[in-house]
Coordinates of N, CA and C in Angstrom, one line a residue:
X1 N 0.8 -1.2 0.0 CA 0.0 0.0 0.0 C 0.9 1.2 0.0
X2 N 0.5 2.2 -0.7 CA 1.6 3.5 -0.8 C 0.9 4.7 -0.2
X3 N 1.2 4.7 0.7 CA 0.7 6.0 1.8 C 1.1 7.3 1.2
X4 N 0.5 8.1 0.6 CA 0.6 9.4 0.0 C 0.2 10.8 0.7
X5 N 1.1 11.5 1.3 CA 1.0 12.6 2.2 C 1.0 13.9 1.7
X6 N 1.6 14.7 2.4 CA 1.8 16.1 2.2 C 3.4 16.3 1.4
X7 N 4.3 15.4 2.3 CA 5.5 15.8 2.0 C 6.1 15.0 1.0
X8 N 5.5 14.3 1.0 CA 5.6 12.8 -0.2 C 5.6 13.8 -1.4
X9 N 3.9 14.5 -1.7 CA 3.7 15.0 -2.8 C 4.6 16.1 -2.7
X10 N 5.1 16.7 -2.2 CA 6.4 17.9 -2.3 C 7.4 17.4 -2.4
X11 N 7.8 16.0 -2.3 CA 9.1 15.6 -2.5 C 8.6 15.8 -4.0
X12 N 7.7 14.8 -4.3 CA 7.8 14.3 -5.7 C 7.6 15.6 -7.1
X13 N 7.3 17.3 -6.4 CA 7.1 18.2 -7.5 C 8.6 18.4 -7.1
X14 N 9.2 18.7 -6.5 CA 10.3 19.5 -6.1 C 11.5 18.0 -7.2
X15 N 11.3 17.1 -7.1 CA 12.0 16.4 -7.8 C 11.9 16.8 -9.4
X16 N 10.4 16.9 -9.8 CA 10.1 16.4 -10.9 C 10.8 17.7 -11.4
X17 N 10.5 18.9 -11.0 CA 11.1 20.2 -11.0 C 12.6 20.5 -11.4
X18 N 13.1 19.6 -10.6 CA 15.0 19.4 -10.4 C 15.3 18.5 -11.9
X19 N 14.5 17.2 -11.7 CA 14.5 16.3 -13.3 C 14.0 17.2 -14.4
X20 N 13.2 18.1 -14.9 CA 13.0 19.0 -15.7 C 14.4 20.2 -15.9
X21 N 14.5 20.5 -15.3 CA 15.8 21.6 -15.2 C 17.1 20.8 -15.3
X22 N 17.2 19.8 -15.1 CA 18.5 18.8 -15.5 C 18.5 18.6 -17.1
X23 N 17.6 18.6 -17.8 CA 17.0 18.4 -19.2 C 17.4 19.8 -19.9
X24 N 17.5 20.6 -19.1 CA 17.5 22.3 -19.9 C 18.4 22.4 -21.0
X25 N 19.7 21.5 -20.5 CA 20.9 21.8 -21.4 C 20.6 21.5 -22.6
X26 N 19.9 20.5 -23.0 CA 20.2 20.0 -24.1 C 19.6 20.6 -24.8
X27 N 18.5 21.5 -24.6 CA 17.5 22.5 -25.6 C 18.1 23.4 -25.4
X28 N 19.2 24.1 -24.6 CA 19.5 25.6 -24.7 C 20.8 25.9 -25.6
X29 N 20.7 27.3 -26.3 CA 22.1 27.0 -27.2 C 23.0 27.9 -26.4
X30 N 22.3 28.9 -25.5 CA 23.4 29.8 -25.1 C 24.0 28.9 -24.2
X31 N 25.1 28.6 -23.6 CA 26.4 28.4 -22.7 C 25.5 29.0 -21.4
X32 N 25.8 30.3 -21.3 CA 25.5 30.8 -20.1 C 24.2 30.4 -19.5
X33 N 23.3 29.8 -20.4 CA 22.0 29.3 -19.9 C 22.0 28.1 -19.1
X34 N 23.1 27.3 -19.3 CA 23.2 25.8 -19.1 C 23.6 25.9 -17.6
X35 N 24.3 27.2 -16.8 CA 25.3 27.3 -15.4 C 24.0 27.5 -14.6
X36 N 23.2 28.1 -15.1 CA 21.6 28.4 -14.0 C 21.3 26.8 -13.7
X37 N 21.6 25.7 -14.3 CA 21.1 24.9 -13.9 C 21.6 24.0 -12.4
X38 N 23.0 24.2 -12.5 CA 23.5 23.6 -11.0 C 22.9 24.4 -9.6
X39 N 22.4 25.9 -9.7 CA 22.1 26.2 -8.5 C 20.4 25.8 -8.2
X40 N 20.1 25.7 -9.5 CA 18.8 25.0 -9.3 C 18.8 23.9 -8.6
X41 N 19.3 22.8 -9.2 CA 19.4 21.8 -8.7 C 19.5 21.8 -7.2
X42 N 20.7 22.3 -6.7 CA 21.0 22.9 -5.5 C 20.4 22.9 -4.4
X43 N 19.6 24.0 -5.1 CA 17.8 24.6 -4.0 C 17.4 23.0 -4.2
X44 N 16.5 22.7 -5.1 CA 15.8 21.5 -5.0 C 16.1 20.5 -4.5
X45 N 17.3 20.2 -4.1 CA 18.3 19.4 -2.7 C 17.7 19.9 -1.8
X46 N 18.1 21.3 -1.6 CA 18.0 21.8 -0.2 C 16.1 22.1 0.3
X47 N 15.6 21.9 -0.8 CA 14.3 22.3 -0.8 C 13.7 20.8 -0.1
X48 N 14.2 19.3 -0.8 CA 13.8 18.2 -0.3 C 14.1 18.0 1.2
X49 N 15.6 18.1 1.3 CA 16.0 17.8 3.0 C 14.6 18.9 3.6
X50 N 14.9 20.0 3.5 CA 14.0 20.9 4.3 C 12.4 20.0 4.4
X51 N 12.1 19.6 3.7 CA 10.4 19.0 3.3 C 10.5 18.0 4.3
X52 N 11.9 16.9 4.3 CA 11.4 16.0 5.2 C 12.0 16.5 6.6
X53 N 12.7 17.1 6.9 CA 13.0 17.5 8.2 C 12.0 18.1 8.4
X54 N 11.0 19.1 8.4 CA 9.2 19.5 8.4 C 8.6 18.7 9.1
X55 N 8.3 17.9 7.8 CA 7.3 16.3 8.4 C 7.3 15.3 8.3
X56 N 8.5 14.5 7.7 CA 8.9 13.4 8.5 C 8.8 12.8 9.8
X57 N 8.0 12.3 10.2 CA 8.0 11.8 12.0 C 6.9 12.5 12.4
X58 N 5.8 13.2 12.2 CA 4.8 14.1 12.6 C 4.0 13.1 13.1
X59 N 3.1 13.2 13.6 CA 1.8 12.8 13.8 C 0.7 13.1 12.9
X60 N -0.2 11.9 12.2 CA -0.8 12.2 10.9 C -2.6 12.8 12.0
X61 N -2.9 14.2 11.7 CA -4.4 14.4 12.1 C -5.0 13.2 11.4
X62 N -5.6 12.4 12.3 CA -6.4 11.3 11.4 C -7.2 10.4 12.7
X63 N -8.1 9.5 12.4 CA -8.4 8.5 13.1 C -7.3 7.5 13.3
X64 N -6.8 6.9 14.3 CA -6.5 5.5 14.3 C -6.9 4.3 13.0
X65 N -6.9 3.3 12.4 CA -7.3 2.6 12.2 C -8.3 1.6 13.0
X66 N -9.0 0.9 12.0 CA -10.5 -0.1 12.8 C -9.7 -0.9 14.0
X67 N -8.5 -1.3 13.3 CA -7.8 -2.3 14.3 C -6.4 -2.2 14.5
X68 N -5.6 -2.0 15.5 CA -4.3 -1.7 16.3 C -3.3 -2.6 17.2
X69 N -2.2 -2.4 17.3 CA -1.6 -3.0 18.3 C -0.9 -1.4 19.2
X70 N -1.6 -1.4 20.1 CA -1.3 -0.2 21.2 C 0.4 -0.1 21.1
X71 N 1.0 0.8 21.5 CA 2.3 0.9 21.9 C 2.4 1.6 22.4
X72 N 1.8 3.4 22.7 CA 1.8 4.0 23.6 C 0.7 5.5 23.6
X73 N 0.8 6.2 24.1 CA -0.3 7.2 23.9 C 0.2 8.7 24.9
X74 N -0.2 9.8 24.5 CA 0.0 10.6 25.5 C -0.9 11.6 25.2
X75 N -1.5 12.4 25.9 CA -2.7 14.0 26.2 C -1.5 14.7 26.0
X76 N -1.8 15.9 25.0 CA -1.2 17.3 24.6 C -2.3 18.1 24.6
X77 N -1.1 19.6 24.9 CA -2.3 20.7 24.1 C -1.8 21.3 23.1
X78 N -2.2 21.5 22.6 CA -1.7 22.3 21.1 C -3.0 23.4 20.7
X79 N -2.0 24.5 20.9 CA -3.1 25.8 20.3 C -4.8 25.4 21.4
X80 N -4.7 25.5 22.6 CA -5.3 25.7 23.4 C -6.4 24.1 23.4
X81 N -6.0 24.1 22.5 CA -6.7 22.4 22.5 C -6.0 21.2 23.0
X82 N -7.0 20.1 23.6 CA -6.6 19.3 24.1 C -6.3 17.9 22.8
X83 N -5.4 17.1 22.6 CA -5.3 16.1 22.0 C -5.0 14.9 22.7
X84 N -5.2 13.8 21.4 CA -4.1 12.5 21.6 C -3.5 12.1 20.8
X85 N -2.1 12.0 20.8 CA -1.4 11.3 20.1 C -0.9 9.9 20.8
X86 N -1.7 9.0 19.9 CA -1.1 7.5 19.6 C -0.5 7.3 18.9
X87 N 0.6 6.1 19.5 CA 1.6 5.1 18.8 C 1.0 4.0 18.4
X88 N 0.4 3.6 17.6 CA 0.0 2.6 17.2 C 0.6 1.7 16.1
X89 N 0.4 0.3 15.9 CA 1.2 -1.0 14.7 C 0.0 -1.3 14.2
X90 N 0.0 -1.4 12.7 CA -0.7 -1.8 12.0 C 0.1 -2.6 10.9
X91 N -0.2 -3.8 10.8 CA 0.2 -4.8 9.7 C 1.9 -4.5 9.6
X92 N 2.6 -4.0 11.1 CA 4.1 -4.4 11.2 C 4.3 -2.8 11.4
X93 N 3.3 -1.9 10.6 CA 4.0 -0.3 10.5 C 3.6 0.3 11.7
X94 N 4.7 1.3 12.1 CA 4.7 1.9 13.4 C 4.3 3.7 12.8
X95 N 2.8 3.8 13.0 CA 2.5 4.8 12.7 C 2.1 5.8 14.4
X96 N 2.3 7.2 14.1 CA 1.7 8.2 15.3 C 0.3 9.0 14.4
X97 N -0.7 8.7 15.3 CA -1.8 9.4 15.0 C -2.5 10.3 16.3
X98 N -2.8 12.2 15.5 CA -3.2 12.7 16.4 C -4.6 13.0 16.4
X99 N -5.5 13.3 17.9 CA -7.2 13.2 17.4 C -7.6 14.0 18.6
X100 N -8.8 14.3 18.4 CA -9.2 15.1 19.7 C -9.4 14.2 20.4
X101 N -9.6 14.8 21.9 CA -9.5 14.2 23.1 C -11.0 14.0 23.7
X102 N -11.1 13.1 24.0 CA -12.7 12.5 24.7 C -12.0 11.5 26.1
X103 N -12.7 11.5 27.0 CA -12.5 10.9 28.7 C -12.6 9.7 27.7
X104 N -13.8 9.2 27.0 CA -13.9 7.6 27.0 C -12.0 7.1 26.7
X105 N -12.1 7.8 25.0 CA -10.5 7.2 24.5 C -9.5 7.3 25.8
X106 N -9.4 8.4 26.6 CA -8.1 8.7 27.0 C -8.0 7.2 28.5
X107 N -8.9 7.5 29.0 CA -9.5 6.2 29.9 C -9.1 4.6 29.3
X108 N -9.8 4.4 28.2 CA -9.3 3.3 27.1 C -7.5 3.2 27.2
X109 N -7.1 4.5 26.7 CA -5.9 4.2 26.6 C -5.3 3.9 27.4
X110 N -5.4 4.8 29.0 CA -4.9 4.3 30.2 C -5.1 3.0 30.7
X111 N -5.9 2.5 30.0 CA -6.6 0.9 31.0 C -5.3 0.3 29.9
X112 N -5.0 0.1 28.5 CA -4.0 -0.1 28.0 C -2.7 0.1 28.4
X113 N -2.3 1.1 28.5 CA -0.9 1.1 29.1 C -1.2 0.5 30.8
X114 N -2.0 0.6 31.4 CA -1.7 0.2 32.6 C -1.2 -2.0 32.8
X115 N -2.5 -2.1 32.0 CA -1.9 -3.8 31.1 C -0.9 -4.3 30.7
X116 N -0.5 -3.1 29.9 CA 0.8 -4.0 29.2 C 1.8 -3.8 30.5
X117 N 1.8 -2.7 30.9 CA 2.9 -2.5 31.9 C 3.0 -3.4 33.0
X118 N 1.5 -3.9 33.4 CA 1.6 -4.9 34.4 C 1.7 -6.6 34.0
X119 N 1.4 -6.7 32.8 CA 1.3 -8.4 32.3 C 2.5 -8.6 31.1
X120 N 2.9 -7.6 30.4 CA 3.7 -7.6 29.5 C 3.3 -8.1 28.4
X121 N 1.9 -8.1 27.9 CA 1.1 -8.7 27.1 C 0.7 -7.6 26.2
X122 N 1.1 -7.1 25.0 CA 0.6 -6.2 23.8 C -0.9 -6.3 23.9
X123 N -1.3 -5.0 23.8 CA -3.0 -5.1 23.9 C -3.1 -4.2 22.5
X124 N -4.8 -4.9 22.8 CA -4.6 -4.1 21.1 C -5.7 -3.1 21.1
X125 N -6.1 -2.3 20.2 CA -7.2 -1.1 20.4 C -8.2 -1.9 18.9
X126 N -9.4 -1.2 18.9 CA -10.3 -1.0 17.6 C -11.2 0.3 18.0
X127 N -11.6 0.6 17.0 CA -12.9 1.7 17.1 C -14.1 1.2 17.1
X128 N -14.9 1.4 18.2 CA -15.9 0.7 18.5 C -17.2 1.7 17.1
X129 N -18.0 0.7 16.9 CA -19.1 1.3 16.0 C -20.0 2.1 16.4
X130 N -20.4 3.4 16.6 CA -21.5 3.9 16.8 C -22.8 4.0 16.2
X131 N -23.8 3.9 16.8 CA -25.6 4.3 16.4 C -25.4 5.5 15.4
X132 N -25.4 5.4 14.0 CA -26.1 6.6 13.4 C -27.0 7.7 14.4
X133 N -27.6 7.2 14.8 CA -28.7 7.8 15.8 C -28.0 8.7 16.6
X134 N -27.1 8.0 17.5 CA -26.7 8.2 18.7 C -24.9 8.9 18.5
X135 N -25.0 9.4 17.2 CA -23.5 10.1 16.9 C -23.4 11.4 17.4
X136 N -21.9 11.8 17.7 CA -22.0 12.6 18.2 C -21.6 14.0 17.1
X137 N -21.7 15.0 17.5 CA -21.6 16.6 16.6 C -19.6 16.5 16.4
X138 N -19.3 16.6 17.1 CA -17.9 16.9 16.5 C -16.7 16.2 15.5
X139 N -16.6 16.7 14.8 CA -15.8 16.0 13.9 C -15.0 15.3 14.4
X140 N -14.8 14.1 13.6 CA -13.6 12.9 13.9 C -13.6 12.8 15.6
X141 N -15.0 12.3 15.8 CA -15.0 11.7 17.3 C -15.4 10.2 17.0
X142 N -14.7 9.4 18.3 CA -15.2 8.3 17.9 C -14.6 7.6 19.4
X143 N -15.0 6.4 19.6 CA -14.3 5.6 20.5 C -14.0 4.2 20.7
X144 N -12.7 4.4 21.4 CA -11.7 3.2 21.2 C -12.2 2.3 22.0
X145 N -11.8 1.2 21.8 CA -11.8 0.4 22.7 C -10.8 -0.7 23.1
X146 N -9.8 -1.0 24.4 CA -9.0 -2.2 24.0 C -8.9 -3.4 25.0
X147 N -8.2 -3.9 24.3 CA -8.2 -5.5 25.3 C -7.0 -6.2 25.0
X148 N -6.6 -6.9 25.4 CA -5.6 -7.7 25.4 C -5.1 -8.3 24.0
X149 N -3.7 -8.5 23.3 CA -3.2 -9.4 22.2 C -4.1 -10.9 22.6
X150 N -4.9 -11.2 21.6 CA -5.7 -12.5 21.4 C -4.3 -13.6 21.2
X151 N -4.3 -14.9 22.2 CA -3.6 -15.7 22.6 C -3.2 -16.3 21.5
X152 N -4.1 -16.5 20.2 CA -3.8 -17.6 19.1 C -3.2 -16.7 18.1
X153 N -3.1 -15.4 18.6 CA -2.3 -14.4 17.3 C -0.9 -14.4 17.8
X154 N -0.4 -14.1 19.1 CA 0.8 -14.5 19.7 C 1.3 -15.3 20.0
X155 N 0.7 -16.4 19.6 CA 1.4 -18.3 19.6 C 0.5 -18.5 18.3
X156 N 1.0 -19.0 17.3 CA 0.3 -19.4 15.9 C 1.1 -21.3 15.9
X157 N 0.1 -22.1 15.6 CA 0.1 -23.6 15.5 C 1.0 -23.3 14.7

C-alpha cells in the first residue's frame, strides 16, 4: 500500500522540478544558460532535506485505524486544545496518530498502558461502531476500545 502525504507530494514536484531543469541543457544554445542549472538543482536538494526535516515523523491528524496493536499514547495541548497522540502498529507499520481528546479514548488508553505494563502482554485497540442515531456533533469523534493481544495471534500452531 503506498501512503501518500503532504511531503511525499512535495518531494515528488520538487524532484520532478530538479529532473525538468536537469534536461534544460540540451535544448539551450546559449552556454550561459546551461550554469543556471546547477544552482537549481542545488535549492531542489536543499528544498527536499528541508520537506522532510518539516514532516517526516509528525503525527498524521487522522483517526487511528478499525484495528491496532497499542504501543503508547500521550494527552497534549496544542493551540489551546486538548489532544491525543497514539503510537500505534498496524500490519508491522509503526505509525503516530493525532485526534481530539474524549475521557472515553483517554480512559481506554490508560486501562491499555496500565496492562501492558503490568502483564507484559501487547493489547490491542479498535474503534468501536457507533448508532447513526446516537452520533456525536464533533468532527472525527469516535471511541476506542481495548483488550488484550488474542492468545492464538501471539502463539500461531
Amino acid at each position: 500500500m503506498l501512503d501518500f502525504s503532504i511531503s511525499t507530494g512535495q518531494l515528488m514536484l520538487i524532484w520532478s522540478f530538479a529532473g525538468a531543469i536537469c534536461c534544460l541543457p540540451f535544448f539551450t544554445k546559449n552556454i550561459w544558460q546551461r550554469f543556471f542549472t546547477v544552482p537549481i538543482i542545488f535549492i531542489a536538494i536543499w528544498l527536499s532535506f528541508y520537506t522532510n526535516h518539516e514532516f517526516i515523523g509528525r503525527p498524521m491528524y487522522d483517526r487511528p485505524p478499525e484495528q491496532f496493536v497499542y504501543e503508547h499514547h500521550a494527552v497534549i495541548y496544542d493551540k489551546g486544545e486538548r489532544l491525543i497522540v497514539l503510537w500505534a502498529v498496524k500490519d508491522g507499520i509503526n505509525k503516530l496518530f493525532k485526534f481530539p481528546h474524549t475521557e472515553q479514548n483517554e480512559e481506554a488508553l490508560d486501562q491499555a498502558k496500565r496492562n501492558a505494563e503490568r502483564s507484559g502482554v501487547p493489547q490491542m485497540g479498535e474503534i468501536v461502531k457507533e448508532d447513526p442515531v446516537e452520533k456525536k456533533s464533533r468532527n472525527n469523534e469516535f471511541t476506542l476500545k481495548t483488550y488484550r493481544f488474542p492468545f492464538q495471534k501471539m502463539m500461531p500452531k
